[in-house]
PDB file of C-alpha atoms and ligand atoms in Angstrom:
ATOM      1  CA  UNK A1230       0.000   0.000   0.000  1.00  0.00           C
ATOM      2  CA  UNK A1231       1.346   3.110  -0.880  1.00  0.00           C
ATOM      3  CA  UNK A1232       0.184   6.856  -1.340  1.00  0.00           C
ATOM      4  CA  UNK A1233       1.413   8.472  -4.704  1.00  0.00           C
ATOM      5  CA  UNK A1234       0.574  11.911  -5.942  1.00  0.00           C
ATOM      6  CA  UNK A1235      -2.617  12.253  -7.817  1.00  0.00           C
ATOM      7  CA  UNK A1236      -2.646  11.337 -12.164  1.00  0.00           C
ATOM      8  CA  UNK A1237      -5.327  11.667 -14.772  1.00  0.00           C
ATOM      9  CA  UNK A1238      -4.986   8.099 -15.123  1.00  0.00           C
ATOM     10  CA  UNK A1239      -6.284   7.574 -11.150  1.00  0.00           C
ATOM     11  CA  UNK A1240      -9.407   9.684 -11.749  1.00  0.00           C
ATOM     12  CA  UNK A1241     -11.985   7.081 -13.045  1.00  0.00           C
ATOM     13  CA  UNK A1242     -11.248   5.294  -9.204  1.00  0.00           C
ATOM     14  CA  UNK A1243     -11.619   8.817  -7.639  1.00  0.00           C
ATOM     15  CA  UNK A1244     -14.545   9.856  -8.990  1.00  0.00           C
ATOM     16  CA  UNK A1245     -16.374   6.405  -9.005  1.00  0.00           C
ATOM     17  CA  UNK A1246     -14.962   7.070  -4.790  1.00  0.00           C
ATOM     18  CA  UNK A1247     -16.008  10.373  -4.889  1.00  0.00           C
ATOM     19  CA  UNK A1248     -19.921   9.206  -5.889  1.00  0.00           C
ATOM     20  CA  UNK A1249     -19.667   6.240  -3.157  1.00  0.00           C
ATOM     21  CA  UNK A1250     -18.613   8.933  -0.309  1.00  0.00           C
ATOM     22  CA  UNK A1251     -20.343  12.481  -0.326  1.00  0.00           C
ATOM     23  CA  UNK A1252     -23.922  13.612  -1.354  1.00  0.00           C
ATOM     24  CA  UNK A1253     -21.940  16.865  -3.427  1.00  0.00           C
ATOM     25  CA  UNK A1254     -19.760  15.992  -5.572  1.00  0.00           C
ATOM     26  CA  UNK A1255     -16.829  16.791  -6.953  1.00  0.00           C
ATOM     27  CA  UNK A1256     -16.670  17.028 -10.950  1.00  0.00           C
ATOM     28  CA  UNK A1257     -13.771  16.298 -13.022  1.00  0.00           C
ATOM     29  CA  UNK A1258     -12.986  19.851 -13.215  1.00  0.00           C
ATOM     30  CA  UNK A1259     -12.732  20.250  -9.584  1.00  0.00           C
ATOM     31  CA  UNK A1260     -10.714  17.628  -9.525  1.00  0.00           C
ATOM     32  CA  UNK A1261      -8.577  18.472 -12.207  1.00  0.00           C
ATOM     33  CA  UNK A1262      -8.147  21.855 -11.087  1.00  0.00           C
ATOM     34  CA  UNK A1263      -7.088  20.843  -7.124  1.00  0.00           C
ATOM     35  CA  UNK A1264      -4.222  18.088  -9.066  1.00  0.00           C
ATOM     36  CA  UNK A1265      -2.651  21.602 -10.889  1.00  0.00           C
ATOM     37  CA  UNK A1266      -3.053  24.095  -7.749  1.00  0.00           C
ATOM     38  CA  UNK A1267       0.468  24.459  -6.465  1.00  0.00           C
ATOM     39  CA  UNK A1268      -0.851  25.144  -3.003  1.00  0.00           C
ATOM     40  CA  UNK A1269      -2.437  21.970  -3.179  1.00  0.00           C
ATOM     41  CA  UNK A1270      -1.109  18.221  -2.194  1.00  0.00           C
ATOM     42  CA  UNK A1271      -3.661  15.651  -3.844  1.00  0.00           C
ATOM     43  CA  UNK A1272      -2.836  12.451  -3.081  1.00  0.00           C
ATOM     44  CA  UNK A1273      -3.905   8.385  -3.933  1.00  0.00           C
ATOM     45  CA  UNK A1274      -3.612   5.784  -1.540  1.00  0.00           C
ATOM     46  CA  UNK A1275      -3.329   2.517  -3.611  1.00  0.00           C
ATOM     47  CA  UNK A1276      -2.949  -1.132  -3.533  1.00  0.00           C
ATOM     48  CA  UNK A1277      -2.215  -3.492  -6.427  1.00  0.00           C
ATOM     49  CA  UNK A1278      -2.462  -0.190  -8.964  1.00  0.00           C
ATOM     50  CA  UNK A1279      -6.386   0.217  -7.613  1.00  0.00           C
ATOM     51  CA  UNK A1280      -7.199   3.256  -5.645  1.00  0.00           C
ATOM     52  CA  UNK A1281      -8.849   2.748  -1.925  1.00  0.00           C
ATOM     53  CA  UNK A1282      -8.781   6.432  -0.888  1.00  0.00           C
ATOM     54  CA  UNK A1283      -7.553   9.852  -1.375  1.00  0.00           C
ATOM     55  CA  UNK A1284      -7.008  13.047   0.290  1.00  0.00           C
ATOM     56  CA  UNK A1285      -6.871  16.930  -0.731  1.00  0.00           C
ATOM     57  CA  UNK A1286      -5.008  19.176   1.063  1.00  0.00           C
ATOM     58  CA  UNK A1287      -4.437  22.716   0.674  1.00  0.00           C
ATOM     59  CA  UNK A1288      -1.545  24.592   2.428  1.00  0.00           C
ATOM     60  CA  UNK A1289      -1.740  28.565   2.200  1.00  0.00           C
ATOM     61  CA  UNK A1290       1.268  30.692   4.331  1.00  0.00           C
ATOM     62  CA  UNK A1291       0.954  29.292   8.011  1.00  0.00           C
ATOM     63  CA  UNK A1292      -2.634  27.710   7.290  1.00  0.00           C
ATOM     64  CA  UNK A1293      -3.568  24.465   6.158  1.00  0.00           C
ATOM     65  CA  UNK A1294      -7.083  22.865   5.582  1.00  0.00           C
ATOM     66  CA  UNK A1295      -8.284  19.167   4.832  1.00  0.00           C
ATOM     67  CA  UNK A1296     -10.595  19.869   1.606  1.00  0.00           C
ATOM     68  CA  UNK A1297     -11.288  16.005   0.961  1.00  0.00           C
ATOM     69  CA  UNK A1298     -10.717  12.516   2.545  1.00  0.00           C
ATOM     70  CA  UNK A1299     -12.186   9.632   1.699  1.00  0.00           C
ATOM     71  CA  UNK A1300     -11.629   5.943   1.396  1.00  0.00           C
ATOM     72  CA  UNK A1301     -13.486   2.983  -0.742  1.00  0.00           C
ATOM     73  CA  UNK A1302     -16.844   2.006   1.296  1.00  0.00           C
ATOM     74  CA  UNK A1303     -15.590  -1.971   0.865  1.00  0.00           C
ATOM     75  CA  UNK A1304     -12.210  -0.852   2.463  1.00  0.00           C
ATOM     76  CA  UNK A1305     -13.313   1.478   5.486  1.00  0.00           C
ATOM     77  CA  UNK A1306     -12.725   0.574   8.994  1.00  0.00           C
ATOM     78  CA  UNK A1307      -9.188  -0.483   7.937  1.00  0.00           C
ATOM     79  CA  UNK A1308      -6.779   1.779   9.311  1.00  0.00           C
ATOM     80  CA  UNK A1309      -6.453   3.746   5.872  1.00  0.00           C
ATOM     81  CA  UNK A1310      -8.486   7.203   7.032  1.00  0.00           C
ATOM     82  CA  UNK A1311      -5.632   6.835   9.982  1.00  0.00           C
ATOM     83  CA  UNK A1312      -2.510   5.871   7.655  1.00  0.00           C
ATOM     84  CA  UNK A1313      -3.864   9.250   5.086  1.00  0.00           C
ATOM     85  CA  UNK A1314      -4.457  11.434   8.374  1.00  0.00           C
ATOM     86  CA  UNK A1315      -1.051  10.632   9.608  1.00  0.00           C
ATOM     87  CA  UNK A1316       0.248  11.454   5.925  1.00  0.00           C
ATOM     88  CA  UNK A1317      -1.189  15.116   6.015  1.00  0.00           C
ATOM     89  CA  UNK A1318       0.241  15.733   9.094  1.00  0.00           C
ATOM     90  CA  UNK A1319       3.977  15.144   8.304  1.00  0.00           C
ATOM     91  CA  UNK A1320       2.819  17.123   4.966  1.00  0.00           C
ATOM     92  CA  UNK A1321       1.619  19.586   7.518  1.00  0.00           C
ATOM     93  CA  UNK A1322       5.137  19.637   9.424  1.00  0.00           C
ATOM     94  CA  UNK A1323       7.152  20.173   6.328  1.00  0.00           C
ATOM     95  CA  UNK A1324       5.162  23.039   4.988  1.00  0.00           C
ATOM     96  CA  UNK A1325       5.739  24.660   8.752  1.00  0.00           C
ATOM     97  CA  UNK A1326       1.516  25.613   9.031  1.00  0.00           C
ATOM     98  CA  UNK A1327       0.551  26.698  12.064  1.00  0.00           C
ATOM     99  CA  UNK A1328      -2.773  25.354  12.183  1.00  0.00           C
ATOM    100  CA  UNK A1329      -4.868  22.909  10.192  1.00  0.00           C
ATOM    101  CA  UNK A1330      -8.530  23.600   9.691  1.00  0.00           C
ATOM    102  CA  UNK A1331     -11.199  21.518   8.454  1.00  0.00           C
ATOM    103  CA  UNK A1332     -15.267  21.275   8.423  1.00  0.00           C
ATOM    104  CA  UNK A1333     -17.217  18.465   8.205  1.00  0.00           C
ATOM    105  CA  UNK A1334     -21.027  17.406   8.460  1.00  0.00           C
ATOM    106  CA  UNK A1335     -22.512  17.812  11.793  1.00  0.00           C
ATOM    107  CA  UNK A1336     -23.964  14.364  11.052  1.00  0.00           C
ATOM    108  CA  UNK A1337     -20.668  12.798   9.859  1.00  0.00           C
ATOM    109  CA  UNK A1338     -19.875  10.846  13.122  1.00  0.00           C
ATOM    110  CA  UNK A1339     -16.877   8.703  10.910  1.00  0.00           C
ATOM    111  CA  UNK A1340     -15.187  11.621  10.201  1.00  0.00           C
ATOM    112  CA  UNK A1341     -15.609  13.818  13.210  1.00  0.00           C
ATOM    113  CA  UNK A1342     -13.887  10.704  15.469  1.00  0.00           C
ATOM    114  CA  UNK A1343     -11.108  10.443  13.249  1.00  0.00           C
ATOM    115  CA  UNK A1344     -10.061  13.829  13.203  1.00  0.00           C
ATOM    116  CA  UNK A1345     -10.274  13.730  16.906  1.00  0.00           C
ATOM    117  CA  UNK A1346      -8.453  11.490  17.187  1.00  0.00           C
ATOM    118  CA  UNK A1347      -5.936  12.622  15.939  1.00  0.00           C
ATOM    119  CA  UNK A1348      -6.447  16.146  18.198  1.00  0.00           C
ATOM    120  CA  UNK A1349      -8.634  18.221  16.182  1.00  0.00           C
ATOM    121  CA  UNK A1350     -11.148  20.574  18.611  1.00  0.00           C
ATOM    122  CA  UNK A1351     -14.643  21.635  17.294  1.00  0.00           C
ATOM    123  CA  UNK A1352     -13.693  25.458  17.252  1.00  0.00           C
ATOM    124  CA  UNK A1353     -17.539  26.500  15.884  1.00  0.00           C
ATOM    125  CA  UNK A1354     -20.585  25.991  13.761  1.00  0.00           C
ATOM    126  CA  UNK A1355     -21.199  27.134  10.051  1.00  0.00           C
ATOM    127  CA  UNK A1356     -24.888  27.236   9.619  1.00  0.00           C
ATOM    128  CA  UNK A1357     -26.416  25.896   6.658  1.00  0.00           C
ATOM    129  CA  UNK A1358     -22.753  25.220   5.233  1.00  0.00           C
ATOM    130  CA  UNK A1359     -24.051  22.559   3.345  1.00  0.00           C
ATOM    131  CA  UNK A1360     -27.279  22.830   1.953  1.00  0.00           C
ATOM    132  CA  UNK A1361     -28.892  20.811   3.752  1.00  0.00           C
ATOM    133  CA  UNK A1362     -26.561  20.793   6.812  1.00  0.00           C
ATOM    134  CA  UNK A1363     -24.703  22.943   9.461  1.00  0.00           C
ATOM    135  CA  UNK A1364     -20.601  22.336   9.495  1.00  0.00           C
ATOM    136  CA  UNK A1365     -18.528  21.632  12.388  1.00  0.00           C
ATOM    137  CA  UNK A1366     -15.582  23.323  11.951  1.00  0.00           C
ATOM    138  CA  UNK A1367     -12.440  21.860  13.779  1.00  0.00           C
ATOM    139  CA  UNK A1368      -8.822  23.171  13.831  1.00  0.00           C
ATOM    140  CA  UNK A1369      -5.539  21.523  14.934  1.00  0.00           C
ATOM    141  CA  UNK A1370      -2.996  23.462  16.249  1.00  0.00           C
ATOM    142  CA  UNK A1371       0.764  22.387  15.130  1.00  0.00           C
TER     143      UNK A1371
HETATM  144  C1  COA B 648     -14.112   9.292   7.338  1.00  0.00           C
HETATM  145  C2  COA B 648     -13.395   8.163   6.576  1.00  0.00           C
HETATM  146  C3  COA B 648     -12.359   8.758   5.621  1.00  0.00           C
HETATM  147  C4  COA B 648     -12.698   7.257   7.610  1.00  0.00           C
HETATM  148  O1  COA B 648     -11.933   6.281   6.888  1.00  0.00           O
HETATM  149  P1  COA B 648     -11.637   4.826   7.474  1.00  0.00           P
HETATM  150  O2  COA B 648     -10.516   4.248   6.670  1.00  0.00           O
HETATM  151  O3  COA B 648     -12.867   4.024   7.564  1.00  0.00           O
HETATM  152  O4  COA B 648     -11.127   5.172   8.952  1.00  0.00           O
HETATM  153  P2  COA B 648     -10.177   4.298   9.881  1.00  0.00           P
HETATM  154  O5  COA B 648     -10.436   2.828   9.688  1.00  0.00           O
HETATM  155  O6  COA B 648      -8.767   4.752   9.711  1.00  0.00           O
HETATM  156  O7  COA B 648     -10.733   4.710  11.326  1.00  0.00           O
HETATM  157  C5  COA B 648     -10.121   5.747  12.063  1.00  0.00           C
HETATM  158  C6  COA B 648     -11.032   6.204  13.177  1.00  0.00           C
HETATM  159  O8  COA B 648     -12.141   6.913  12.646  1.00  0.00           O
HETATM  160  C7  COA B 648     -13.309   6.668  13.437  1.00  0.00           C
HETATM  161  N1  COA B 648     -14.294   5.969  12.623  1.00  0.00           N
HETATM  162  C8  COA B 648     -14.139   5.479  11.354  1.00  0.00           C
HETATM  163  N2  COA B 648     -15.290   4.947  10.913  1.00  0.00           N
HETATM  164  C9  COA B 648     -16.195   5.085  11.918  1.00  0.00           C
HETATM  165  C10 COA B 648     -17.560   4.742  12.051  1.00  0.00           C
HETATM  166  N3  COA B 648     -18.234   4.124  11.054  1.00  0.00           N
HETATM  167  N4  COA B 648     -18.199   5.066  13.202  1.00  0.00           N
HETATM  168  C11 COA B 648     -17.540   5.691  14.208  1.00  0.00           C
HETATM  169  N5  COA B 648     -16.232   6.056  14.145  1.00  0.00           N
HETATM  170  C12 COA B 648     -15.569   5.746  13.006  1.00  0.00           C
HETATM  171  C13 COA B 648     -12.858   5.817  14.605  1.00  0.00           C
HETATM  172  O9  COA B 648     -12.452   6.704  15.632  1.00  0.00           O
HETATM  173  C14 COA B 648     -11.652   5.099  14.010  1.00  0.00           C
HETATM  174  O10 COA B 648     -10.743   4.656  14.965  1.00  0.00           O
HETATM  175  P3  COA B 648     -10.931   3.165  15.624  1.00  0.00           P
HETATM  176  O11 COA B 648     -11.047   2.225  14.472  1.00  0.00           O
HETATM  177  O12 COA B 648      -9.674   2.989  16.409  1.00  0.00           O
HETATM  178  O13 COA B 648     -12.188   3.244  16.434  1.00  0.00           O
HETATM  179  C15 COA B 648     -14.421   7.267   5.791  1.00  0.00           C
HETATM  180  O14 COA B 648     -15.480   6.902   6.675  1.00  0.00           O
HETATM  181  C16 COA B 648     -15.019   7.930   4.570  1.00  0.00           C
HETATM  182  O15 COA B 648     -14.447   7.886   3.480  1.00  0.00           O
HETATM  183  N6  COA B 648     -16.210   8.567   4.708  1.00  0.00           N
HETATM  184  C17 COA B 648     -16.892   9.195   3.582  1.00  0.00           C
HETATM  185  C18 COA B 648     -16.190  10.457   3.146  1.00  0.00           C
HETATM  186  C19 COA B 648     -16.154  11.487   4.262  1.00  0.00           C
HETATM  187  O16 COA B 648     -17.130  11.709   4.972  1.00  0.00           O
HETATM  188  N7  COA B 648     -14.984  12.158   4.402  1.00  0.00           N
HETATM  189  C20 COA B 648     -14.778  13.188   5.397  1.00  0.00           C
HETATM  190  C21 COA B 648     -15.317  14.488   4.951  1.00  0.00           C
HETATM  191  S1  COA B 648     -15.226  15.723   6.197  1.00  0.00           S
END
């Protein structure tokens, strides 16, 4: 298993991922556009050439912030949100940011417990965020 940066030739796995994980999704586009953003780090986690899971990160001065995580439905509960998680935060180390934000459903108990466990606080709300849902937003500081 091994995390590589992101290539066109990954996105048919990420976006079928992408349609498996979140109610909005991402388009090609989006995607496309995050892979060429220098302030970005998009990487694949993958086994046997297949992708499992991916994460966007975006660093900016002394701020980062988590844009996407996700991993395969058939693989979760596997240890891979953890082995990404602890991948953005040695990303995290090396680009010196101070803090690392993040929102996420208020509903998305998965995702809220990982973050936290890895030391993220709930620092506030953002109301109707989603459009159907208030945010949590969480920060960890470095
Ligand atoms: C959130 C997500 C990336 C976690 O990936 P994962 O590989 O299943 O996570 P891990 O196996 O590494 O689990 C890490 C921790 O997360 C928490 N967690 C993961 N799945 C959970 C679940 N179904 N219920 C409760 N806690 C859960 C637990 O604290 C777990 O630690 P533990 O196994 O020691 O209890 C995955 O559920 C996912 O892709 N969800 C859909 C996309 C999404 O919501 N992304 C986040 C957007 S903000």
């Amino acid at each position: 298993m091994n995390l590589v940066i992101f290539s066109e030739d990954l996105l048919d796995d990420i976006l079928k991922i992408e349609r498996e994980s979140f109610i909005d999704t991402w388009n090609i586009e989006m995607f496309l556009g995050s892979a060429q953003n220098k302030t970005v780090i998009f990487k694949v986690l993958l086994k046997n050439k297949i992708a499992l899971g991916y994460y966007i990160l975006s660093t900016v001065v002394d701020e980062a912030e988590i844009i996407s995580i996700a991993v395969s439905p058939k693989f979760r509960r596997q240890n891979l949100g953890k082995f990404m998680m602890a991948d953005i935060l040695k990303e995290v180390l090396q680009k010196k940011s101070k803090f690392i934000f993040l929102e996420a459903r208020k509903s998305n108990t998965p995702a809220l417990n990982l973050y936290k466990s890895f030391g993220f606080k709930e620092i506030g709300l953002r109301k109707n965020y989603y459009k159907d849902e208030d945010a949590v937003v969480l920060r960890l500081d470095n």
